[in-house]
PDB file of C-alpha atoms in Angstrom:
ATOM      1  CA  MET A 244      11.337   1.996  23.115  1.00  0.00           C
ATOM      2  CA  PRO A 245      11.612   0.843  19.474  1.00  0.00           C
ATOM      3  CA  THR A 246       8.741   1.008  17.199  1.00  0.00           C
ATOM      4  CA  THR A 247       6.791  -1.513  15.346  1.00  0.00           C
ATOM      5  CA  VAL A 248       4.941  -1.201  11.789  1.00  0.00           C
ATOM      6  CA  PHE A 249       2.185  -4.058  12.440  1.00  0.00           C
ATOM      7  CA  VAL A 250       0.481  -4.641   8.634  1.00  0.00           C
ATOM      8  CA  VAL A 251      -2.526  -6.372   8.393  1.00  0.00           C
ATOM      9  CA  GLY A 252      -3.966  -7.368   5.826  1.00  0.00           C
ATOM     10  CA  SER A 253      -3.569  -9.848   1.892  1.00  0.00           C
ATOM     11  CA  LEU A 254      -0.931 -11.650   1.399  1.00  0.00           C
ATOM     12  CA  ASN A 255      -1.010 -13.351  -2.236  1.00  0.00           C
ATOM     13  CA  ALA A 256       0.732 -15.488  -4.475  1.00  0.00           C
ATOM     14  CA  ASP A 257       1.606 -13.708  -7.655  1.00  0.00           C
ATOM     15  CA  GLN A 258       1.317 -15.600 -10.971  1.00  0.00           C
ATOM     16  CA  LEU A 259       3.053 -13.159 -13.628  1.00  0.00           C
ATOM     17  CA  LEU A 260       2.320 -13.192 -16.808  1.00  0.00           C
ATOM     18  CA  GLU A 261       4.478 -11.209 -19.925  1.00  0.00           C
ATOM     19  CA  VAL A 262       2.216 -10.664 -23.018  1.00  0.00           C
ATOM     20  CA  PRO A 263       3.431  -8.389 -25.909  1.00  0.00           C
ATOM     21  CA  ALA A 264      -0.253  -6.634 -24.797  1.00  0.00           C
ATOM     22  CA  PHE A 265      -3.320  -6.921 -23.023  1.00  0.00           C
ATOM     23  CA  PRO A 266      -6.135  -9.409 -24.489  1.00  0.00           C
ATOM     24  CA  ALA A 267      -9.162  -7.799 -25.990  1.00  0.00           C
ATOM     25  CA  ALA A 268     -12.362  -8.743 -25.359  1.00  0.00           C
ATOM     26  CA  GLY A 269     -12.834 -12.446 -26.870  1.00  0.00           C
ATOM     27  CA  GLU A 270      -8.863 -12.756 -27.865  1.00  0.00           C
ATOM     28  CA  THR A 271      -6.134 -14.949 -26.779  1.00  0.00           C
ATOM     29  CA  VAL A 272      -2.390 -13.647 -25.784  1.00  0.00           C
ATOM     30  CA  LEU A 273       0.060 -15.906 -26.131  1.00  0.00           C
ATOM     31  CA  ALA A 274       2.433 -15.161 -22.381  1.00  0.00           C
ATOM     32  CA  SER A 275       6.675 -14.905 -23.418  1.00  0.00           C
ATOM     33  CA  ASP A 276       6.670 -15.734 -19.357  1.00  0.00           C
ATOM     34  CA  VAL A 277       5.125 -17.123 -16.548  1.00  0.00           C
ATOM     35  CA  LEU A 278       7.008 -16.344 -12.928  1.00  0.00           C
ATOM     36  CA  ILE A 279       4.998 -16.991  -9.620  1.00  0.00           C
ATOM     37  CA  THR A 280       5.866 -15.144  -6.677  1.00  0.00           C
ATOM     38  CA  ALA A 281       5.011 -13.798  -3.152  1.00  0.00           C
ATOM     39  CA  GLY A 282       3.009 -10.966  -2.753  1.00  0.00           C
ATOM     40  CA  GLY A 283      -0.470  -9.601  -1.986  1.00  0.00           C
ATOM     41  CA  LYS A 284      -0.970  -5.825  -0.978  1.00  0.00           C
ATOM     42  CA  GLY A 285      -0.089  -6.457   3.216  1.00  0.00           C
ATOM     43  CA  GLY A 286       2.806  -8.479   2.030  1.00  0.00           C
ATOM     44  CA  ASN A 287       4.082  -6.450  -0.852  1.00  0.00           C
ATOM     45  CA  GLN A 288       3.903  -3.625   2.213  1.00  0.00           C
ATOM     46  CA  ALA A 289       5.598  -5.341   4.778  1.00  0.00           C
ATOM     47  CA  VAL A 290       8.523  -6.125   3.016  1.00  0.00           C
ATOM     48  CA  ALA A 291       9.098  -2.938   1.861  1.00  0.00           C
ATOM     49  CA  ALA A 292       8.647  -1.618   5.570  1.00  0.00           C
ATOM     50  CA  ALA A 293      11.167  -4.320   6.874  1.00  0.00           C
ATOM     51  CA  ARG A 294      13.427  -4.035   3.678  1.00  0.00           C
ATOM     52  CA  ALA A 295      13.343   0.442   4.868  1.00  0.00           C
ATOM     53  CA  GLY A 296      14.184  -1.062   8.318  1.00  0.00           C
ATOM     54  CA  ALA A 297      11.600  -1.183  10.447  1.00  0.00           C
ATOM     55  CA  ALA A 298      10.200  -3.918  12.652  1.00  0.00           C
ATOM     56  CA  VAL A 299       7.480  -5.469  11.197  1.00  0.00           C
ATOM     57  CA  VAL A 300       4.463  -7.896  12.319  1.00  0.00           C
ATOM     58  CA  MET A 301       2.432  -9.313  10.188  1.00  0.00           C
ATOM     59  CA  ILE A 302      -1.324 -10.175  10.855  1.00  0.00           C
ATOM     60  CA  GLY A 303      -3.203 -12.456   8.210  1.00  0.00           C
ATOM     61  CA  ALA A 304      -3.942 -15.549   5.931  1.00  0.00           C
ATOM     62  CA  LEU A 305      -2.994 -17.899   4.196  1.00  0.00           C
ATOM     63  CA  GLY A 306      -4.406 -21.347   2.827  1.00  0.00           C
ATOM     64  CA  ASP A 307      -2.822 -24.512   3.608  1.00  0.00           C
ATOM     65  CA  ASP A 308      -0.993 -25.646   0.024  1.00  0.00           C
ATOM     66  CA  ALA A 309       2.421 -24.816  -1.123  1.00  0.00           C
ATOM     67  CA  HIS A 310       2.017 -20.613  -2.329  1.00  0.00           C
ATOM     68  CA  GLY A 311       1.337 -20.862   1.168  1.00  0.00           C
ATOM     69  CA  VAL A 312       4.678 -22.193   2.235  1.00  0.00           C
ATOM     70  CA  LEU A 313       5.972 -19.688  -0.950  1.00  0.00           C
ATOM     71  CA  VAL A 314       4.637 -16.710   1.188  1.00  0.00           C
ATOM     72  CA  ARG A 315       5.123 -17.336   4.086  1.00  0.00           C
ATOM     73  CA  GLY A 316       9.134 -17.764   4.068  1.00  0.00           C
ATOM     74  CA  ALA A 317       9.373 -14.597   1.727  1.00  0.00           C
ATOM     75  CA  LEU A 318       8.001 -12.820   5.028  1.00  0.00           C
ATOM     76  CA  THR A 319      10.405 -14.171   6.405  1.00  0.00           C
ATOM     77  CA  GLU A 320      13.645 -14.019   4.838  1.00  0.00           C
ATOM     78  CA  SER A 321      12.930 -10.729   4.814  1.00  0.00           C
ATOM     79  CA  GLY A 322      12.556  -9.772   8.373  1.00  0.00           C
ATOM     80  CA  VAL A 323       8.647 -10.078   9.038  1.00  0.00           C
ATOM     81  CA  ASP A 324       7.258 -11.770  11.900  1.00  0.00           C
ATOM     82  CA  THR A 325       4.503 -13.556  10.742  1.00  0.00           C
ATOM     83  CA  GLY A 326       4.072 -15.126  13.861  1.00  0.00           C
ATOM     84  CA  TRP A 327       0.306 -13.741  13.612  1.00  0.00           C
ATOM     85  CA  VAL A 328       0.466 -15.185  10.342  1.00  0.00           C
ATOM     86  CA  ARG A 329      -3.191 -17.741  10.609  1.00  0.00           C
ATOM     87  CA  THR A 330      -2.534 -20.723   8.223  1.00  0.00           C
ATOM     88  CA  ALA A 331      -6.457 -21.085   7.629  1.00  0.00           C
ATOM     89  CA  ASP A 332      -7.429 -24.577   6.971  1.00  0.00           C
ATOM     90  CA  GLY A 333      -9.369 -25.337   4.139  1.00  0.00           C
ATOM     91  CA  THR A 334      -9.487 -22.861   1.545  1.00  0.00           C
ATOM     92  CA  HIS A 335      -6.084 -22.008  -0.487  1.00  0.00           C
ATOM     93  CA  THR A 336      -4.153 -18.847  -0.402  1.00  0.00           C
ATOM     94  CA  GLY A 337      -4.962 -15.955  -1.922  1.00  0.00           C
ATOM     95  CA  THR A 338      -3.350 -15.707  -5.645  1.00  0.00           C
ATOM     96  CA  ALA A 339      -3.664 -12.803  -7.765  1.00  0.00           C
ATOM     97  CA  VAL A 340      -3.420 -13.125 -11.502  1.00  0.00           C
ATOM     98  CA  VAL A 341      -1.235 -10.299 -13.363  1.00  0.00           C
ATOM     99  CA  ALA A 342      -0.837  -9.487 -16.868  1.00  0.00           C
ATOM    100  CA  VAL A 343       2.607  -7.468 -17.470  1.00  0.00           C
ATOM    101  CA  GLU A 344       3.075  -5.813 -20.915  1.00  0.00           C
ATOM    102  CA  ALA A 345       6.245  -4.651 -22.227  1.00  0.00           C
ATOM    103  CA  GLY A 346       5.457  -0.995 -21.063  1.00  0.00           C
ATOM    104  CA  GLY A 347       5.230  -2.542 -17.709  1.00  0.00           C
ATOM    105  CA  GLU A 348       1.601  -0.926 -17.260  1.00  0.00           C
ATOM    106  CA  ASN A 349      -0.104  -4.105 -15.333  1.00  0.00           C
ATOM    107  CA  ARG A 350      -4.070  -5.777 -15.246  1.00  0.00           C
ATOM    108  CA  ILE A 351      -5.098  -7.686 -12.462  1.00  0.00           C
ATOM    109  CA  ILE A 352      -6.885 -10.161 -11.099  1.00  0.00           C
ATOM    110  CA  VAL A 353      -7.856 -11.546  -7.525  1.00  0.00           C
ATOM    111  CA  ALA A 354      -8.996 -14.297  -5.411  1.00  0.00           C
ATOM    112  CA  SER A 355      -9.038 -13.870  -2.123  1.00  0.00           C
ATOM    113  CA  GLY A 356      -8.528 -16.798  -0.802  1.00  0.00           C
ATOM    114  CA  ALA A 357      -7.516 -17.470   3.195  1.00  0.00           C
ATOM    115  CA  ASN A 358      -7.568 -13.481   3.174  1.00  0.00           C
ATOM    116  CA  ALA A 359     -11.467 -13.577   3.251  1.00  0.00           C
ATOM    117  CA  ARG A 360     -11.158 -15.820   6.437  1.00  0.00           C
ATOM    118  CA  LEU A 361      -8.978 -12.874   8.544  1.00  0.00           C
ATOM    119  CA  THR A 362     -11.124 -12.010  11.363  1.00  0.00           C
ATOM    120  CA  ARG A 363     -11.822  -9.886  14.671  1.00  0.00           C
ATOM    121  CA  GLN A 364     -10.524 -12.153  16.567  1.00  0.00           C
ATOM    122  CA  ASP A 365      -6.932 -12.735  14.216  1.00  0.00           C
ATOM    123  CA  VAL A 366      -6.521  -8.443  13.916  1.00  0.00           C
ATOM    124  CA  GLU A 367      -7.202  -8.465  18.468  1.00  0.00           C
ATOM    125  CA  ALA A 368      -4.755 -11.260  18.534  1.00  0.00           C
ATOM    126  CA  GLY A 369      -2.180  -9.498  16.633  1.00  0.00           C
ATOM    127  CA  LEU A 370      -2.225  -6.279  16.971  1.00  0.00           C
ATOM    128  CA  ALA A 371      -2.934  -6.806  21.841  1.00  0.00           C
ATOM    129  CA  GLY A 372       0.938  -5.747  21.648  1.00  0.00           C
ATOM    130  CA  ALA A 373       0.506  -2.738  19.928  1.00  0.00           C
ATOM    131  CA  ALA A 374       1.628   0.306  21.850  1.00  0.00           C
ATOM    132  CA  PRO A 375       1.177   4.664  21.101  1.00  0.00           C
ATOM    133  CA  GLY A 376       4.045   4.992  18.939  1.00  0.00           C
ATOM    134  CA  ASP A 377       3.755   2.490  16.280  1.00  0.00           C
ATOM    135  CA  LEU A 378       2.000   1.966  13.442  1.00  0.00           C
ATOM    136  CA  VAL A 379      -0.903   0.385  12.417  1.00  0.00           C
ATOM    137  CA  LEU A 380      -1.040  -0.297   8.250  1.00  0.00           C
ATOM    138  CA  LEU A 381      -4.024  -1.889   6.489  1.00  0.00           C
ATOM    139  CA  GLN A 382      -5.691  -1.509   2.728  1.00  0.00           C
ATOM    140  CA  LEU A 383      -8.919  -3.371   1.644  1.00  0.00           C
ATOM    141  CA  GLU A 384      -8.017  -6.470   0.340  1.00  0.00           C
ATOM    142  CA  THR A 385      -9.328  -8.173   3.490  1.00  0.00           C
ATOM    143  CA  PRO A 386     -12.738  -7.753   4.629  1.00  0.00           C
ATOM    144  CA  VAL A 387     -13.711  -4.553   4.852  1.00  0.00           C
ATOM    145  CA  ALA A 388     -15.641  -4.810   7.997  1.00  0.00           C
ATOM    146  CA  VAL A 389     -12.441  -6.346   9.715  1.00  0.00           C
ATOM    147  CA  VAL A 390      -9.969  -3.406   8.209  1.00  0.00           C
ATOM    148  CA  ALA A 391     -12.555  -1.502   9.394  1.00  0.00           C
ATOM    149  CA  HIS A 392     -12.526  -2.648  13.061  1.00  0.00           C
ATOM    150  CA  ALA A 393      -9.055  -3.126  13.415  1.00  0.00           C
ATOM    151  CA  ALA A 394      -8.389   0.720  12.658  1.00  0.00           C
ATOM    152  CA  ARG A 395     -10.711   1.115  15.741  1.00  0.00           C
ATOM    153  CA  PHE A 396      -8.611  -1.093  18.196  1.00  0.00           C
ATOM    154  CA  ALA A 397      -5.463   0.271  17.161  1.00  0.00           C
ATOM    155  CA  LYS A 398      -6.436   4.296  18.200  1.00  0.00           C
ATOM    156  CA  ALA A 399      -7.975   2.514  20.947  1.00  0.00           C
ATOM    157  CA  ARG A 400      -4.716   1.425  22.047  1.00  0.00           C
ATOM    158  CA  GLY A 401      -2.583   4.564  20.724  1.00  0.00           C
ATOM    159  CA  ALA A 402      -1.205   3.379  17.241  1.00  0.00           C
ATOM    160  CA  THR A 403      -0.851   5.534  14.678  1.00  0.00           C
ATOM    161  CA  VAL A 404      -3.058   4.852  11.908  1.00  0.00           C
ATOM    162  CA  VAL A 405      -2.243   4.328   8.301  1.00  0.00           C
ATOM    163  CA  LEU A 406      -4.552   3.078   5.648  1.00  0.00           C
ATOM    164  CA  ASN A 407      -3.824   2.750   1.939  1.00  0.00           C
ATOM    165  CA  ALA A 408      -7.323   2.345   0.508  1.00  0.00           C
ATOM    166  CA  ALA A 409      -6.679  -0.126  -1.864  1.00  0.00           C
ATOM    167  CA  PRO A 410      -8.953  -1.412  -3.704  1.00  0.00           C
ATOM    168  CA  ALA A 411     -10.461   1.466  -4.005  1.00  0.00           C
ATOM    169  CA  PRO A 412     -13.971   1.004  -2.035  1.00  0.00           C
ATOM    170  CA  ALA A 413     -17.124   0.098  -3.055  1.00  0.00           C
ATOM    171  CA  ASP A 414     -18.875   1.909   0.301  1.00  0.00           C
ATOM    172  CA  ASN A 415     -17.516   4.420   3.507  1.00  0.00           C
ATOM    173  CA  GLY A 416     -17.607   1.656   6.073  1.00  0.00           C
ATOM    174  CA  CYS A 417     -13.253   1.978   6.375  1.00  0.00           C
ATOM    175  CA  LEU A 418     -13.301   5.875   5.429  1.00  0.00           C
ATOM    176  CA  THR A 419     -13.372   6.498   9.368  1.00  0.00           C
ATOM    177  CA  THR A 420     -12.328   9.145  11.277  1.00  0.00           C
ATOM    178  CA  ASP A 421     -10.150   6.823  13.345  1.00  0.00           C
ATOM    179  CA  ILE A 422      -7.688   7.273   9.912  1.00  0.00           C
ATOM    180  CA  ASP A 423      -4.034   9.687  10.528  1.00  0.00           C
ATOM    181  CA  VAL A 424      -2.719   8.861   7.039  1.00  0.00           C
ATOM    182  CA  LEU A 425      -4.469   7.454   3.942  1.00  0.00           C
ATOM    183  CA  VAL A 426      -3.017   6.753   1.126  1.00  0.00           C
ATOM    184  CA  VAL A 427      -4.386   6.363  -2.513  1.00  0.00           C
ATOM    185  CA  ASN A 428      -3.804   6.848  -6.372  1.00  0.00           C
ATOM    186  CA  GLN A 429      -6.207   8.748  -8.436  1.00  0.00           C
ATOM    187  CA  VAL A 430      -8.717   5.580  -9.140  1.00  0.00           C
ATOM    188  CA  GLU A 431      -8.777   6.011  -5.193  1.00  0.00           C
ATOM    189  CA  MET A 432      -8.422   9.301  -4.868  1.00  0.00           C
ATOM    190  CA  ARG A 433     -11.739   9.559  -6.814  1.00  0.00           C
ATOM    191  CA  ALA A 434     -13.466   6.877  -4.826  1.00  0.00           C
ATOM    192  CA  VAL A 435     -13.298   7.849  -1.846  1.00  0.00           C
ATOM    193  CA  ALA A 436     -13.568  11.743  -2.640  1.00  0.00           C
ATOM    194  CA  GLU A 437     -16.844  10.825  -4.534  1.00  0.00           C
ATOM    195  CA  LEU A 438     -18.173   8.504  -1.036  1.00  0.00           C
ATOM    196  CA  VAL A 439     -17.390  11.380   2.057  1.00  0.00           C
ATOM    197  CA  GLY A 440     -19.209  13.601  -0.617  1.00  0.00           C
ATOM    198  CA  ALA A 441     -14.786  15.807  -0.659  1.00  0.00           C
ATOM    199  CA  GLY A 442     -15.936  16.400  -4.982  1.00  0.00           C
ATOM    200  CA  ALA A 443     -14.320  14.144  -7.657  1.00  0.00           C
ATOM    201  CA  GLY A 444     -11.482  16.220  -9.269  1.00  0.00           C
ATOM    202  CA  THR A 445      -9.079  14.184  -9.556  1.00  0.00           C
ATOM    203  CA  GLY A 446      -9.459  13.428 -12.689  1.00  0.00           C
ATOM    204  CA  GLU A 447      -6.064  14.105 -15.225  1.00  0.00           C
ATOM    205  CA  THR A 448      -7.318  17.596 -15.536  1.00  0.00           C
ATOM    206  CA  GLY A 449      -8.974  17.815 -12.243  1.00  0.00           C
ATOM    207  CA  ASP A 450      -7.757  19.630  -9.106  1.00  0.00           C
ATOM    208  CA  VAL A 451      -5.400  16.955  -7.214  1.00  0.00           C
ATOM    209  CA  PRO A 452      -4.808  19.476  -4.965  1.00  0.00           C
ATOM    210  CA  GLY A 453      -8.106  20.433  -3.816  1.00  0.00           C
ATOM    211  CA  THR A 454      -9.333  17.054  -4.042  1.00  0.00           C
ATOM    212  CA  VAL A 455      -6.686  16.072  -1.628  1.00  0.00           C
ATOM    213  CA  LEU A 456      -7.068  18.821   0.521  1.00  0.00           C
ATOM    214  CA  ALA A 457     -11.422  18.887   1.007  1.00  0.00           C
ATOM    215  CA  THR A 458     -10.622  15.172   1.529  1.00  0.00           C
ATOM    216  CA  SER A 459      -8.403  16.004   4.476  1.00  0.00           C
ATOM    217  CA  ARG A 460     -10.992  18.146   6.270  1.00  0.00           C
ATOM    218  CA  THR A 461     -13.674  15.542   5.925  1.00  0.00           C
ATOM    219  CA  LEU A 462     -11.366  13.151   7.136  1.00  0.00           C
ATOM    220  CA  ASP A 463      -9.670  14.680  10.046  1.00  0.00           C
ATOM    221  CA  CYS A 464      -6.252  13.105   8.782  1.00  0.00           C
ATOM    222  CA  VAL A 465      -3.536  13.705   6.325  1.00  0.00           C
ATOM    223  CA  VAL A 466      -4.260  12.906   2.547  1.00  0.00           C
ATOM    224  CA  VAL A 467      -1.561  11.574   0.505  1.00  0.00           C
ATOM    225  CA  CYS A 468      -2.158  10.797  -3.845  1.00  0.00           C
ATOM    226  CA  THR A 469       0.103   9.506  -6.759  1.00  0.00           C
ATOM    227  CA  THR A 470      -0.618  10.133  -9.517  1.00  0.00           C
ATOM    228  CA  GLY A 471       1.982   7.857 -11.266  1.00  0.00           C
ATOM    229  CA  ALA A 472       4.713   9.621 -13.403  1.00  0.00           C
ATOM    230  CA  GLY A 473       2.626  12.799 -12.415  1.00  0.00           C
ATOM    231  CA  GLY A 474       3.979  12.352  -8.727  1.00  0.00           C
ATOM    232  CA  ALA A 475       2.225  12.532  -5.835  1.00  0.00           C
ATOM    233  CA  TYR A 476      -0.071  15.247  -3.397  1.00  0.00           C
ATOM    234  CA  VAL A 477       0.121  15.565  -0.126  1.00  0.00           C
ATOM    235  CA  ASN A 478      -1.072  18.287   2.587  1.00  0.00           C
ATOM    236  CA  ALA A 479      -0.121  19.028   5.585  1.00  0.00           C
ATOM    237  CA  GLY A 480      -2.581  21.162   7.193  1.00  0.00           C
ATOM    238  CA  ASP A 481      -4.230  23.370   5.360  1.00  0.00           C
ATOM    239  CA  ARG A 482      -0.845  23.698   2.397  1.00  0.00           C
ATOM    240  CA  VAL A 483       0.027  21.058  -0.458  1.00  0.00           C
ATOM    241  CA  ALA A 484       2.662  19.955  -1.883  1.00  0.00           C
ATOM    242  CA  HIS A 485       4.100  17.615  -4.580  1.00  0.00           C
ATOM    243  CA  ILE A 486       6.541  15.357  -4.593  1.00  0.00           C
ATOM    244  CA  PRO A 487       7.639  14.737  -8.171  1.00  0.00           C
ATOM    245  CA  ALA A 488       7.979  11.047  -8.796  1.00  0.00           C
ATOM    246  CA  VAL A 489      11.526   9.599 -10.018  1.00  0.00           C
ATOM    247  CA  GLN A 490      11.772   8.894 -13.844  1.00  0.00           C
ATOM    248  CA  VAL A 491      13.200   5.843 -14.822  1.00  0.00           C
ATOM    249  CA  THR A 492      12.274   3.735 -17.559  1.00  0.00           C
ATOM    250  CA  ALA A 493       9.317   0.895 -15.840  1.00  0.00           C
ATOM    251  CA  VAL A 494       8.991  -3.326 -16.321  1.00  0.00           C
ATOM    252  CA  ASP A 495       6.693  -3.665 -14.176  1.00  0.00           C
ATOM    253  CA  THR A 496       4.471  -1.929 -12.217  1.00  0.00           C
ATOM    254  CA  THR A 497       3.205  -4.301  -9.662  1.00  0.00           C
ATOM    255  CA  ALA A 498       4.426  -3.870  -6.490  1.00  0.00           C
ATOM    256  CA  ALA A 499       5.340  -0.131  -6.985  1.00  0.00           C
ATOM    257  CA  GLY A 500       2.478   0.955  -4.948  1.00  0.00           C
ATOM    258  CA  ASP A 501       2.932  -0.611  -2.335  1.00  0.00           C
ATOM    259  CA  THR A 502       6.493  -0.596  -1.904  1.00  0.00           C
ATOM    260  CA  TYR A 503       6.600   3.738  -1.898  1.00  0.00           C
ATOM    261  CA  THR A 504       3.216   2.835   1.316  1.00  0.00           C
ATOM    262  CA  GLY A 505       5.422   0.867   3.156  1.00  0.00           C
ATOM    263  CA  TYR A 506       7.999   2.845   2.559  1.00  0.00           C
ATOM    264  CA  LEU A 507       6.461   5.480   4.292  1.00  0.00           C
ATOM    265  CA  ALA A 508       4.789   3.658   7.509  1.00  0.00           C
ATOM    266  CA  ALA A 509       8.860   3.023   8.102  1.00  0.00           C
ATOM    267  CA  ALA A 510       8.948   6.516   7.813  1.00  0.00           C
ATOM    268  CA  LEU A 511       6.495   7.971  10.144  1.00  0.00           C
ATOM    269  CA  ALA A 512       7.083   4.593  12.672  1.00  0.00           C
ATOM    270  CA  ARG A 513      10.713   6.056  13.379  1.00  0.00           C
ATOM    271  CA  GLY A 514       9.315   9.664  13.688  1.00  0.00           C
ATOM    272  CA  GLU A 515      10.423  11.070  10.983  1.00  0.00           C
ATOM    273  CA  ARG A 516       7.748  15.179  10.389  1.00  0.00           C
ATOM    274  CA  ASP A 517       8.984  15.916   7.916  1.00  0.00           C
ATOM    275  CA  LEU A 518       6.343  14.295   4.984  1.00  0.00           C
ATOM    276  CA  THR A 519       7.903  16.039   1.883  1.00  0.00           C
ATOM    277  CA  ALA A 520      11.265  14.465   2.928  1.00  0.00           C
ATOM    278  CA  ALA A 521       9.293  11.007   4.109  1.00  0.00           C
ATOM    279  CA  LEU A 522       7.958  10.677   0.077  1.00  0.00           C
ATOM    280  CA  THR A 523      10.699  11.811  -1.410  1.00  0.00           C
ATOM    281  CA  THR A 524      12.351   8.345  -0.077  1.00  0.00           C
ATOM    282  CA  ALA A 525       9.364   6.616  -0.977  1.00  0.00           C
ATOM    283  CA  SER A 526       9.135   7.861  -4.353  1.00  0.00           C
ATOM    284  CA  ALA A 527      12.684   6.864  -5.592  1.00  0.00           C
ATOM    285  CA  ALA A 528      11.714   3.239  -3.321  1.00  0.00           C
ATOM    286  CA  ALA A 529       8.760   2.652  -6.011  1.00  0.00           C
ATOM    287  CA  ALA A 530      11.563   3.848  -8.456  1.00  0.00           C
ATOM    288  CA  VAL A 531      13.430   1.325  -8.107  1.00  0.00           C
ATOM    289  CA  THR A 532      10.354  -1.408  -8.375  1.00  0.00           C
ATOM    290  CA  VAL A 533       9.226  -0.420 -11.304  1.00  0.00           C
ATOM    291  CA  THR A 534      12.675  -1.259 -13.027  1.00  0.00           C
ATOM    292  CA  ARG A 535      12.647  -4.584 -11.288  1.00  0.00           C
ATOM    293  CA  ARG A 536       9.812  -7.965 -12.447  1.00  0.00           C
ATOM    294  CA  GLY A 537       8.020  -9.343 -10.343  1.00  0.00           C
ATOM    295  CA  ALA A 538       6.355  -8.122  -6.295  1.00  0.00           C
ATOM    296  CA  MET A 539       8.057  -8.443  -2.740  1.00  0.00           C
ATOM    297  CA  ALA A 540      11.357  -9.720  -5.305  1.00  0.00           C
ATOM    298  CA  SER A 541      10.928  -6.200  -6.829  1.00  0.00           C
ATOM    299  CA  ILE A 542      11.380  -3.770  -3.544  1.00  0.00           C
ATOM    300  CA  PRO A 543      14.628  -3.003  -2.589  1.00  0.00           C
ATOM    301  CA  TYR A 544      16.348  -2.207   0.469  1.00  0.00           C
ATOM    302  CA  ALA A 545      16.982   1.256   2.224  1.00  0.00           C
ATOM    303  CA  HIS A 546      20.953   1.130   0.562  1.00  0.00           C
ATOM    304  CA  GLU A 547      19.752  -0.144  -2.974  1.00  0.00           C
ATOM    305  CA  ILE A 548      17.760   3.487  -3.431  1.00  0.00           C
ATOM    306  CA  GLY A 549      20.611   5.830  -2.542  1.00  0.00           C
ATOM    307  CA  PRO A 550      21.699   6.824  -5.773  1.00  0.00           C
ATOM    308  CA  VAL A 551      18.098   6.312  -7.641  1.00  0.00           C
ATOM    309  CA  ALA A 552      16.944   9.512  -4.134  1.00  0.00           C
ATOM    310  CA  ALA A 553      19.885  11.685  -5.309  1.00  0.00           C
ATOM    311  CA  HIS A 554      18.303  12.591  -8.661  1.00  0.00           C
ATOM    312  CA  ALA A 555      14.808  13.432  -7.250  1.00  0.00           C
ATOM    313  CA  GLY A 556      13.557  16.243  -7.497  1.00  0.00           C
ATOM    314  CA  PRO A 557      12.722  18.900  -3.662  1.00  0.00           C
ATOM    315  CA  GLY A 558       8.545  19.006  -2.913  1.00  0.00           C
ATOM    316  CA  THR A 559       6.930  22.686  -4.199  1.00  0.00           C
ATOM    317  CA  ASP A 560       3.672  23.782  -2.837  1.00  0.00           C
ATOM    318  CA  SER A 561       0.691  23.350  -4.646  1.00  0.00           C
ATOM    319  CA  THR A 562      -1.505  25.910  -2.818  1.00  0.00           C
ATOM    320  CA  GLN A 563      -1.915  28.992   0.008  1.00  0.00           C
ATOM    321  CA  PRO A 564      -2.945  28.475   3.056  1.00  0.00           C
ATOM    322  CA  THR A 565      -6.595  27.980   3.398  1.00  0.00           C
ATOM    323  CA  THR A 566      -8.937  28.072   6.173  1.00  0.00           C
ATOM    324  CA  LYS A 567     -11.179  26.182   6.759  1.00  0.00           C
ATOM    325  CA  GLY A 568     -14.779  26.302   6.640  1.00  0.00           C
TER     326      GLY A 568
END
């Protein structure tokens, strides 16, 4: 029976502003261009999984406005099932203002809007069809209590639970043993490690592999930590593998992490057991994304990443086997 990726998460209209440099406090900077496009971590990851070839169901909330129509249309165009995306009356669609400087780095401010209206009832209705073999993908741009409930509900139905702990969590309410795979960047890894008592050695000179392994043991899950151009680390039992990043010239990094997570979810849903191979493909997809502008619009289809994936290096072990304590 075909498996499905259920995405419970945020849906935003992104207002992308291109600036020569980020403004300092009290400074005004003129943008050279503005682009309004569909986004939100949940929506971006749903589109990425769909473009990677997965059957995807989106569970979320949109405002009763033109931006809601825009986002729903973008999801549908990419083949995402939006039957469980509710229109919340009397509120606006989530909105993100994204400033992108010349080197491709960004700064993002988000107004939650309808995302804050997502309820446990929405989750239970949307996940009623989840079954063993399916995958449920979560992030933290919707109410944390709803995210935690979604993880419990999905786990009870036998689905695999993947949490992208972004933005970085402020407490450990969502960090439970219902999680099968945790995906974080270095900033989020540091926050998670501190919250669960697994250390915080994830700075530029910190022990990323050691923190990945310690966090994995504490939460009893697989941990993937991305480090941008430094590649990613993932544990397989008591080993931590390093997957190099594909080197490209970035113009906009907005949806890179979401592309990576969505492609990983699609690989896991189709039964991929080689995490290194799955993450190498995810890295190649993210590399294509950063060469394009926008959020959902920048996410590649599977057939577009072949030439980039061919230049990806193989993953390597970065630790020796250890005994769990």
